[in-house]
Amino acid sequence: GAVQTVAEGAAVGEREPERTDFRKLLKGFVSLSRSSSSITLRPGSCRLFNECPLASPPSLRPADKVLKELIEPYELRVAKLREFLLDVKPSLHYDIVPLLDPYGPSITDPELQCIVVSEETRKGGEAVNKKRLENGLSELALYEILLVKDPYHSENEEEKISSSSLRQRLLGTLLQPPRKDPALPSRPYVIGLTGGTGSGKTSIAKYLEHLGAFLIDADKLGHAVYIPGGPAYEQVVEKFGPEILNEDGTINRKVLGAKVFGNQERLKCLTDIVWPEIAQMVKKKIGEADSLGKAVCVLDAAVLLEAGWKDMVHEVWTAVIPEEEVEKAWALLQERMSQDQSQPA
């Protein structure tokens, strides 16, 4: 008998397959939903047979996936997959192997007889068979499953049941409960805001400030620690020498940056001096927010996690943006700058 899995875009229990004796069944990519205990299977989903199916999850986060940052670690997805298979049929024999390329064992294993596809991934199955023939192996039978429409999908989501849609629904939600640290005062409630260049972090911070939150800009504090008389000034000059100083005695950030760029030991030496001093300034700012009666405080810090400052906040918010969107934005900015430079004065 066949066992039906609950899968991405898969029709569940609609019909029994033909009783073909596939002693080994190849499944393509496997990943798991973060928001539930069910699993999603790609490129299609599979009907696991009694004999010896082979499930192959990707070992890395695919670069072309929507919100790949929210895809759970490989080891966790494998653990959930094993738990799911045990619940479905404890006697089922299976292998889970990581895929380091688009094909995996599908084009090299002579014992495989079938591959499960969907309407949208059928071409992938055909590509597998083409590779198998090139390798002197027999073609795999393509078992095509139906796709299930998601009645709750939004305008920006896929029509089918999709892990990409589930990840989009995670935006704006907490992946972990707020920290309950007795060392943290209940007021003000501190949100740590971080994210990469161009992610929109600063815009989010300004919006929260507009709503009434007290904003702490860690970048501005970082500049303040370097000024003469600042908490890190003497230590930095002593460690990196007077050659980093301008004529007026201020630290030349470009010269200092050149000294630590590409040198992890020097960079760590600098951050070991600067980050603790910035943290002390942040704590003073949080106290200032409390004295002003602010209920919410936002710490805008690109290095929030690297610097170990998450212990000072109740929640961590991360702004993410696809790399290709950043590249498009930079290209557009450079184009506009070129146009401005070409304009007559």
CSV table of C-alpha atoms in Angstrom, one decimal:
chain,number,residue,atom,x,y,z
A,1,GLY,CA,0.0,0.0,0.0
A,2,ALA,CA,1.0,3.6,-0.5
A,3,VAL,CA,1.5,6.3,2.1
A,4,GLN,CA,0.4,9.8,1.2
A,5,THR,CA,2.6,12.7,2.5
A,6,VAL,CA,1.3,16.2,3.2
A,7,ALA,CA,3.3,18.3,0.8
A,8,GLU,CA,3.8,21.6,-0.9
A,9,GLY,CA,1.2,21.8,-3.7
A,10,ALA,CA,0.4,18.1,-3.3
A,11,ALA,CA,-3.1,16.6,-3.7
A,12,VAL,CA,-3.7,14.6,-0.5
A,13,GLY,CA,-5.5,11.3,-0.8
A,14,GLU,CA,-7.3,12.1,-4.0
A,15,ARG,CA,-6.5,8.8,-5.8
A,16,GLU,CA,-4.5,5.7,-5.5
A,17,PRO,CA,-1.5,5.3,-7.9
A,18,GLU,CA,-1.1,2.4,-10.2
A,19,ARG,CA,0.4,-0.5,-8.5
A,20,THR,CA,3.8,-0.1,-10.0
A,21,ASP,CA,6.6,-1.9,-8.1
A,22,PHE,CA,9.0,0.9,-7.7
A,23,ARG,CA,11.5,-0.4,-5.2
A,24,LYS,CA,13.3,2.8,-5.0
A,25,LEU,CA,11.5,6.2,-5.3
A,26,LEU,CA,13.6,9.3,-5.8
A,27,LYS,CA,12.2,12.5,-4.2
A,28,GLY,CA,13.7,15.8,-5.2
A,29,PHE,CA,14.3,18.7,-2.7
A,30,VAL,CA,12.8,18.7,0.8
A,31,SER,CA,12.4,21.6,3.1
A,32,LEU,CA,10.2,22.3,6.1
A,33,SER,CA,7.8,25.0,7.0
A,34,ARG,CA,8.9,27.1,10.0
A,35,SER,CA,5.4,27.9,11.1
A,36,SER,CA,4.0,24.4,11.4
A,37,SER,CA,4.9,20.8,11.9
A,38,SER,CA,4.0,19.8,8.4
A,39,ILE,CA,6.7,19.4,5.8
A,40,THR,CA,7.0,20.8,2.3
A,41,LEU,CA,8.5,18.8,-0.5
A,42,ARG,CA,10.1,20.1,-3.7
A,43,PRO,CA,10.1,20.0,-6.7
A,44,GLY,CA,6.9,18.0,-6.3
A,45,SER,CA,5.7,15.9,-3.4
A,46,CYS,CA,5.8,12.2,-3.2
A,47,ARG,CA,3.8,9.2,-2.3
A,48,LEU,CA,6.1,7.1,-0.1
A,49,PHE,CA,6.0,3.4,-1.0
A,50,ASN,CA,6.7,0.5,1.4
A,51,GLU,CA,10.0,-0.4,0.0
A,52,CYS,CA,12.9,2.0,-0.1
A,53,PRO,CA,12.3,5.7,-0.9
A,54,LEU,CA,15.1,8.2,-1.1
A,55,ALA,CA,14.5,11.7,0.1
A,56,SER,CA,17.1,14.4,-0.7
A,57,PRO,CA,16.9,17.8,1.1
A,58,PRO,CA,19.1,20.7,0.0
A,59,SER,CA,22.1,21.2,2.2
A,60,LEU,CA,22.2,25.0,1.6
A,61,ARG,CA,19.7,27.7,1.4
A,62,PRO,CA,18.9,28.2,-2.3
A,63,ALA,CA,19.8,31.6,-3.5
A,64,ASP,CA,16.7,32.0,-5.6
A,65,LYS,CA,14.2,31.3,-2.8
A,66,VAL,CA,11.9,34.0,-1.4
A,67,LEU,CA,13.1,35.2,2.0
A,68,LYS,CA,15.8,32.5,2.1
A,69,GLU,CA,16.9,34.0,5.4
A,70,LEU,CA,13.9,32.5,7.0
A,71,ILE,CA,14.5,29.0,5.8
A,72,GLU,CA,15.4,26.8,8.8
A,73,PRO,CA,18.8,25.2,9.1
A,74,TYR,CA,19.3,22.0,7.2
A,75,GLU,CA,19.9,19.9,10.3
A,76,LEU,CA,16.6,21.1,11.8
A,77,ARG,CA,14.6,20.4,8.6
A,78,VAL,CA,16.1,16.9,8.4
A,79,ALA,CA,15.2,16.2,12.1
A,80,LYS,CA,11.6,17.3,11.4
A,81,LEU,CA,11.4,15.2,8.2
A,82,ARG,CA,12.5,12.1,10.1
A,83,GLU,CA,9.9,12.8,12.8
A,84,PHE,CA,7.2,13.2,10.1
A,85,LEU,CA,8.2,10.0,8.3
A,86,LEU,CA,8.1,8.1,11.6
A,87,ASP,CA,4.6,9.5,12.3
A,88,VAL,CA,3.4,8.5,8.8
A,89,LYS,CA,4.8,5.0,8.7
A,90,PRO,CA,7.3,3.7,11.3
A,91,SER,CA,8.2,0.7,9.2
A,92,LEU,CA,9.2,2.9,6.2
A,93,HIS,CA,12.8,2.6,5.0
A,94,TYR,CA,14.3,5.8,3.7
A,95,ASP,CA,17.6,7.6,3.1
A,96,ILE,CA,18.0,11.3,3.5
A,97,VAL,CA,21.0,12.8,1.7
A,98,PRO,CA,22.1,16.4,1.1
A,99,LEU,CA,22.1,17.8,-2.4
A,100,LEU,CA,25.2,19.7,-3.4
A,101,ASP,CA,24.0,20.2,-7.0
A,102,PRO,CA,20.7,20.4,-8.8
A,103,TYR,CA,20.6,16.7,-9.6
A,104,GLY,CA,22.0,14.9,-6.6
A,105,PRO,CA,21.9,11.1,-6.9
A,106,SER,CA,19.1,11.1,-9.5
A,107,ILE,CA,21.6,11.0,-12.3
A,108,THR,CA,24.1,8.5,-10.8
A,109,ASP,CA,22.2,5.9,-8.8
A,110,PRO,CA,21.4,2.9,-11.1
A,111,GLU,CA,18.9,1.4,-8.6
A,112,LEU,CA,16.4,4.3,-8.9
A,113,GLN,CA,13.3,3.7,-11.0
A,114,CYS,CA,11.0,6.6,-10.4
A,115,ILE,CA,11.0,10.3,-9.7
A,116,VAL,CA,8.0,12.3,-8.4
A,117,VAL,CA,7.3,15.6,-10.2
A,118,SER,CA,4.5,18.1,-10.5
A,119,GLU,CA,3.2,19.9,-13.6
A,120,GLU,CA,5.6,22.8,-13.0
A,121,THR,CA,8.6,20.6,-12.3
A,122,ARG,CA,8.1,18.0,-15.0
A,123,LYS,CA,10.8,19.6,-17.2
A,124,GLY,CA,13.2,19.1,-14.3
A,125,GLY,CA,12.4,15.4,-14.3
A,126,GLU,CA,13.0,15.3,-18.0
A,127,ALA,CA,16.3,17.0,-17.5
A,128,VAL,CA,17.2,14.3,-15.0
A,129,ASN,CA,16.4,11.6,-17.6
A,130,LYS,CA,18.5,13.3,-20.2
A,131,LYS,CA,21.5,13.3,-17.8
A,132,ARG,CA,20.9,9.6,-16.9
A,133,LEU,CA,21.0,8.6,-20.6
A,134,GLU,CA,24.2,10.5,-21.0
A,135,ASN,CA,25.6,8.6,-18.0
A,136,GLY,CA,24.5,5.2,-19.5
A,137,LEU,CA,21.6,4.7,-17.1
A,138,SER,CA,18.0,3.9,-17.7
A,139,GLU,CA,15.3,6.6,-17.7
A,140,LEU,CA,13.2,7.1,-14.5
A,141,ALA,CA,9.5,6.8,-14.6
A,142,LEU,CA,8.0,10.3,-14.0
A,143,TYR,CA,5.1,10.1,-11.5
A,144,GLU,CA,3.2,13.4,-11.7
A,145,ILE,CA,1.2,14.6,-8.8
A,146,LEU,CA,-1.5,17.3,-8.7
A,147,LEU,CA,-1.1,20.7,-7.1
A,148,VAL,CA,-3.4,22.1,-4.5
A,149,LYS,CA,-4.5,25.7,-4.6
A,150,ASP,CA,-4.1,27.8,-1.4
A,151,PRO,CA,-7.5,29.4,-0.8
A,152,TYR,CA,-5.9,31.9,1.6
A,153,HIS,CA,-3.1,33.2,-0.6
A,154,SER,CA,-2.7,37.0,-1.0
A,155,GLU,CA,-2.1,39.0,-4.1
A,156,ASN,CA,1.7,38.8,-3.7
A,157,GLU,CA,1.8,35.0,-2.9
A,158,GLU,CA,1.7,31.9,-5.1
A,159,GLU,CA,-1.6,30.3,-5.8
A,160,LYS,CA,-0.4,26.9,-4.7
A,161,ILE,CA,0.3,25.8,-1.2
A,162,SER,CA,3.9,27.1,-0.9
A,163,SER,CA,6.6,27.4,1.8
A,164,SER,CA,7.5,30.7,0.2
A,165,SER,CA,4.1,32.1,1.0
A,166,LEU,CA,4.4,30.8,4.6
A,167,ARG,CA,7.7,32.6,4.9
A,168,GLN,CA,6.2,35.8,3.7
A,169,ARG,CA,3.5,35.5,6.3
A,170,LEU,CA,6.2,35.4,9.0
A,171,LEU,CA,7.2,39.0,8.2
A,172,GLY,CA,6.3,41.2,11.1
A,173,THR,CA,5.9,38.3,13.5
A,174,LEU,CA,8.1,37.2,16.3
A,175,LEU,CA,10.1,34.0,15.6
A,176,GLN,CA,10.9,33.8,19.3
A,177,PRO,CA,9.1,35.1,22.4
A,178,PRO,CA,10.5,38.3,23.9
A,179,ARG,CA,13.3,37.9,26.4
A,180,LYS,CA,12.3,37.7,30.0
A,181,ASP,CA,15.5,38.8,31.7
A,182,PRO,CA,15.2,40.1,35.2
A,183,ALA,CA,18.3,42.2,34.5
A,184,LEU,CA,16.3,44.1,31.9
A,185,PRO,CA,13.9,46.8,33.2
A,186,SER,CA,10.3,46.5,32.0
A,187,ARG,CA,10.4,50.1,30.9
A,188,PRO,CA,11.3,51.3,28.5
A,189,TYR,CA,10.7,48.3,26.3
A,190,VAL,CA,13.8,48.1,24.1
A,191,ILE,CA,13.7,46.9,20.4
A,192,GLY,CA,17.0,46.1,18.8
A,193,LEU,CA,16.8,46.9,15.1
A,194,THR,CA,19.5,45.6,12.7
A,195,GLY,CA,19.9,44.8,9.0
A,196,GLY,CA,22.3,45.1,6.1
A,197,THR,CA,23.1,48.0,3.9
A,198,GLY,CA,20.1,49.1,1.9
A,199,SER,CA,17.7,46.9,3.9
A,200,GLY,CA,15.5,49.9,5.0
A,201,LYS,CA,16.6,49.7,8.6
A,202,THR,CA,17.0,53.5,8.9
A,203,SER,CA,13.6,54.2,7.4
A,204,ILE,CA,12.0,51.7,9.8
A,205,ALA,CA,13.8,53.4,12.7
A,206,LYS,CA,12.6,56.9,11.7
A,207,TYR,CA,9.1,55.6,11.3
A,208,LEU,CA,9.1,54.1,14.8
A,209,GLU,CA,10.5,57.4,16.1
A,210,HIS,CA,7.6,59.2,14.4
A,211,LEU,CA,5.2,56.9,16.2
A,212,GLY,CA,6.7,58.0,19.5
A,213,ALA,CA,9.6,55.6,20.2
A,214,PHE,CA,12.9,56.9,21.6
A,215,LEU,CA,15.5,56.3,18.9
A,216,ILE,CA,19.2,55.5,19.7
A,217,ASP,CA,21.4,55.6,16.7
A,218,ALA,CA,24.4,53.4,17.4
A,219,ASP,CA,26.3,54.7,14.4
A,220,LYS,CA,26.2,58.2,15.8
A,221,LEU,CA,27.4,57.0,19.2
A,222,GLY,CA,30.1,55.1,17.3
A,223,HIS,CA,31.4,58.5,15.9
A,224,ALA,CA,31.1,60.1,19.4
A,225,VAL,CA,33.4,57.6,21.1
A,226,TYR,CA,36.3,58.6,18.7
A,227,ILE,CA,36.2,62.4,19.3
A,228,PRO,CA,38.9,63.9,21.5
A,229,GLY,CA,37.8,63.4,25.1
A,230,GLY,CA,35.5,60.5,24.0
A,231,PRO,CA,35.5,57.3,25.9
A,232,ALA,CA,37.5,55.4,23.3
A,233,TYR,CA,39.8,58.1,22.1
A,234,GLU,CA,42.8,57.6,24.3
A,235,GLN,CA,42.8,53.8,24.0
A,236,VAL,CA,42.5,53.9,20.2
A,237,VAL,CA,45.4,56.4,19.8
A,238,GLU,CA,47.5,54.4,22.1
A,239,LYS,CA,46.9,51.2,20.3
A,240,PHE,CA,47.1,52.4,16.7
A,241,GLY,CA,49.6,55.2,17.0
A,242,PRO,CA,49.6,59.0,16.5
A,243,GLU,CA,49.7,58.5,12.7
A,244,ILE,CA,46.0,58.1,12.7
A,245,LEU,CA,45.5,61.6,14.0
A,246,ASN,CA,44.6,64.7,11.9
A,247,GLU,CA,46.5,68.0,12.5
A,248,ASP,CA,43.7,69.1,14.8
A,249,GLY,CA,44.1,66.0,17.0
A,250,THR,CA,40.9,64.2,15.8
A,251,ILE,CA,41.1,60.6,14.7
A,252,ASN,CA,41.2,60.2,10.9
A,253,ARG,CA,38.7,57.4,10.4
A,254,LYS,CA,39.9,56.6,6.9
A,255,VAL,CA,43.5,56.1,8.1
A,256,LEU,CA,42.3,54.0,11.0
A,257,GLY,CA,40.1,52.0,8.7
A,258,ALA,CA,43.0,51.3,6.3
A,259,LYS,CA,45.0,49.9,9.3
A,260,VAL,CA,42.4,47.4,10.2
A,261,PHE,CA,40.9,46.5,6.8
A,262,GLY,CA,41.6,42.9,5.9
A,263,ASN,CA,43.4,42.3,9.2
A,264,GLN,CA,41.0,40.4,11.5
A,265,GLU,CA,43.4,40.6,14.5
A,266,ARG,CA,43.6,44.4,14.3
A,267,LEU,CA,39.9,44.7,13.6
A,268,LYS,CA,39.1,42.7,16.7
A,269,CYS,CA,41.4,44.8,18.7
A,270,LEU,CA,39.6,47.9,17.6
A,271,THR,CA,36.1,46.5,18.2
A,272,ASP,CA,37.2,45.2,21.6
A,273,ILE,CA,37.9,48.8,22.5
A,274,VAL,CA,35.0,50.6,20.8
A,275,TRP,CA,32.0,48.3,21.2
A,276,PRO,CA,32.0,48.1,25.0
A,277,GLU,CA,32.2,51.9,25.2
A,278,ILE,CA,29.3,52.3,22.7
A,279,ALA,CA,27.3,49.8,24.8
A,280,GLN,CA,27.8,52.0,27.9
A,281,MET,CA,26.6,55.0,25.9
A,282,VAL,CA,23.6,53.0,24.8
A,283,LYS,CA,22.7,52.1,28.4
A,284,LYS,CA,22.9,55.8,29.3
A,285,LYS,CA,20.5,56.6,26.4
A,286,ILE,CA,18.1,54.0,27.6
A,287,GLY,CA,18.1,55.6,31.0
A,288,GLU,CA,17.5,59.0,29.4
A,289,ALA,CA,14.5,57.5,27.5
A,290,ASP,CA,13.1,56.2,30.9
A,291,SER,CA,13.5,59.7,32.5
A,292,LEU,CA,11.5,61.1,29.6
A,293,GLY,CA,8.7,58.7,30.2
A,294,LYS,CA,9.2,56.8,26.9
A,295,ALA,CA,7.5,53.4,26.8
A,296,VAL,CA,9.5,52.1,23.8
A,297,CYS,CA,13.1,52.6,22.9
A,298,VAL,CA,14.6,51.5,19.5
A,299,LEU,CA,18.3,50.7,19.2
A,300,ASP,CA,19.3,51.1,15.6
A,301,ALA,CA,22.5,49.1,15.2
A,302,ALA,CA,23.9,47.4,12.2
A,303,VAL,CA,26.4,45.4,14.4
A,304,LEU,CA,23.8,44.6,17.1
A,305,LEU,CA,24.4,40.8,17.0
A,306,GLU,CA,28.1,40.9,16.2
A,307,ALA,CA,28.8,43.3,19.1
A,308,GLY,CA,26.8,41.1,21.5
A,309,TRP,CA,24.3,43.9,22.3
A,310,LYS,CA,21.2,41.7,22.1
A,311,ASP,CA,21.4,41.3,25.9
A,312,MET,CA,20.4,45.0,26.2
A,313,VAL,CA,17.1,44.5,24.2
A,314,HIS,CA,13.9,42.7,24.7
A,315,GLU,CA,13.4,41.9,21.0
A,316,VAL,CA,15.5,41.8,17.9
A,317,TRP,CA,14.0,43.1,14.6
A,318,THR,CA,15.9,42.3,11.4
A,319,ALA,CA,15.3,44.2,8.2
A,320,VAL,CA,16.1,42.0,5.1
A,321,ILE,CA,16.3,42.8,1.4
A,322,PRO,CA,17.2,40.5,-1.5
A,323,GLU,CA,20.7,41.1,-2.7
A,324,GLU,CA,19.5,41.6,-6.3
A,325,GLU,CA,17.3,44.5,-5.1
A,326,VAL,CA,20.3,46.1,-3.5
A,327,GLU,CA,22.3,45.7,-6.7
A,328,LYS,CA,19.4,47.3,-8.7
A,329,ALA,CA,19.2,50.2,-6.3
A,330,TRP,CA,23.0,50.8,-6.5
A,331,ALA,CA,22.9,50.6,-10.3
A,332,LEU,CA,20.0,53.1,-10.4
A,333,LEU,CA,21.8,55.5,-8.0
A,334,GLN,CA,25.0,55.3,-10.1
A,335,GLU,CA,23.1,56.0,-13.2
A,336,ARG,CA,21.4,59.1,-11.7
A,337,MET,CA,24.8,60.3,-10.4
A,338,SER,CA,26.3,59.9,-13.9
A,339,GLN,CA,23.4,61.9,-15.4
A,340,ASP,CA,23.8,64.6,-12.8
A,341,GLN,CA,27.5,64.9,-13.5
A,342,SER,CA,26.9,65.1,-17.2
A,343,GLN,CA,24.4,68.0,-16.8
A,344,PRO,CA,25.9,71.5,-17.4
A,345,ALA,CA,26.4,73.7,-14.4
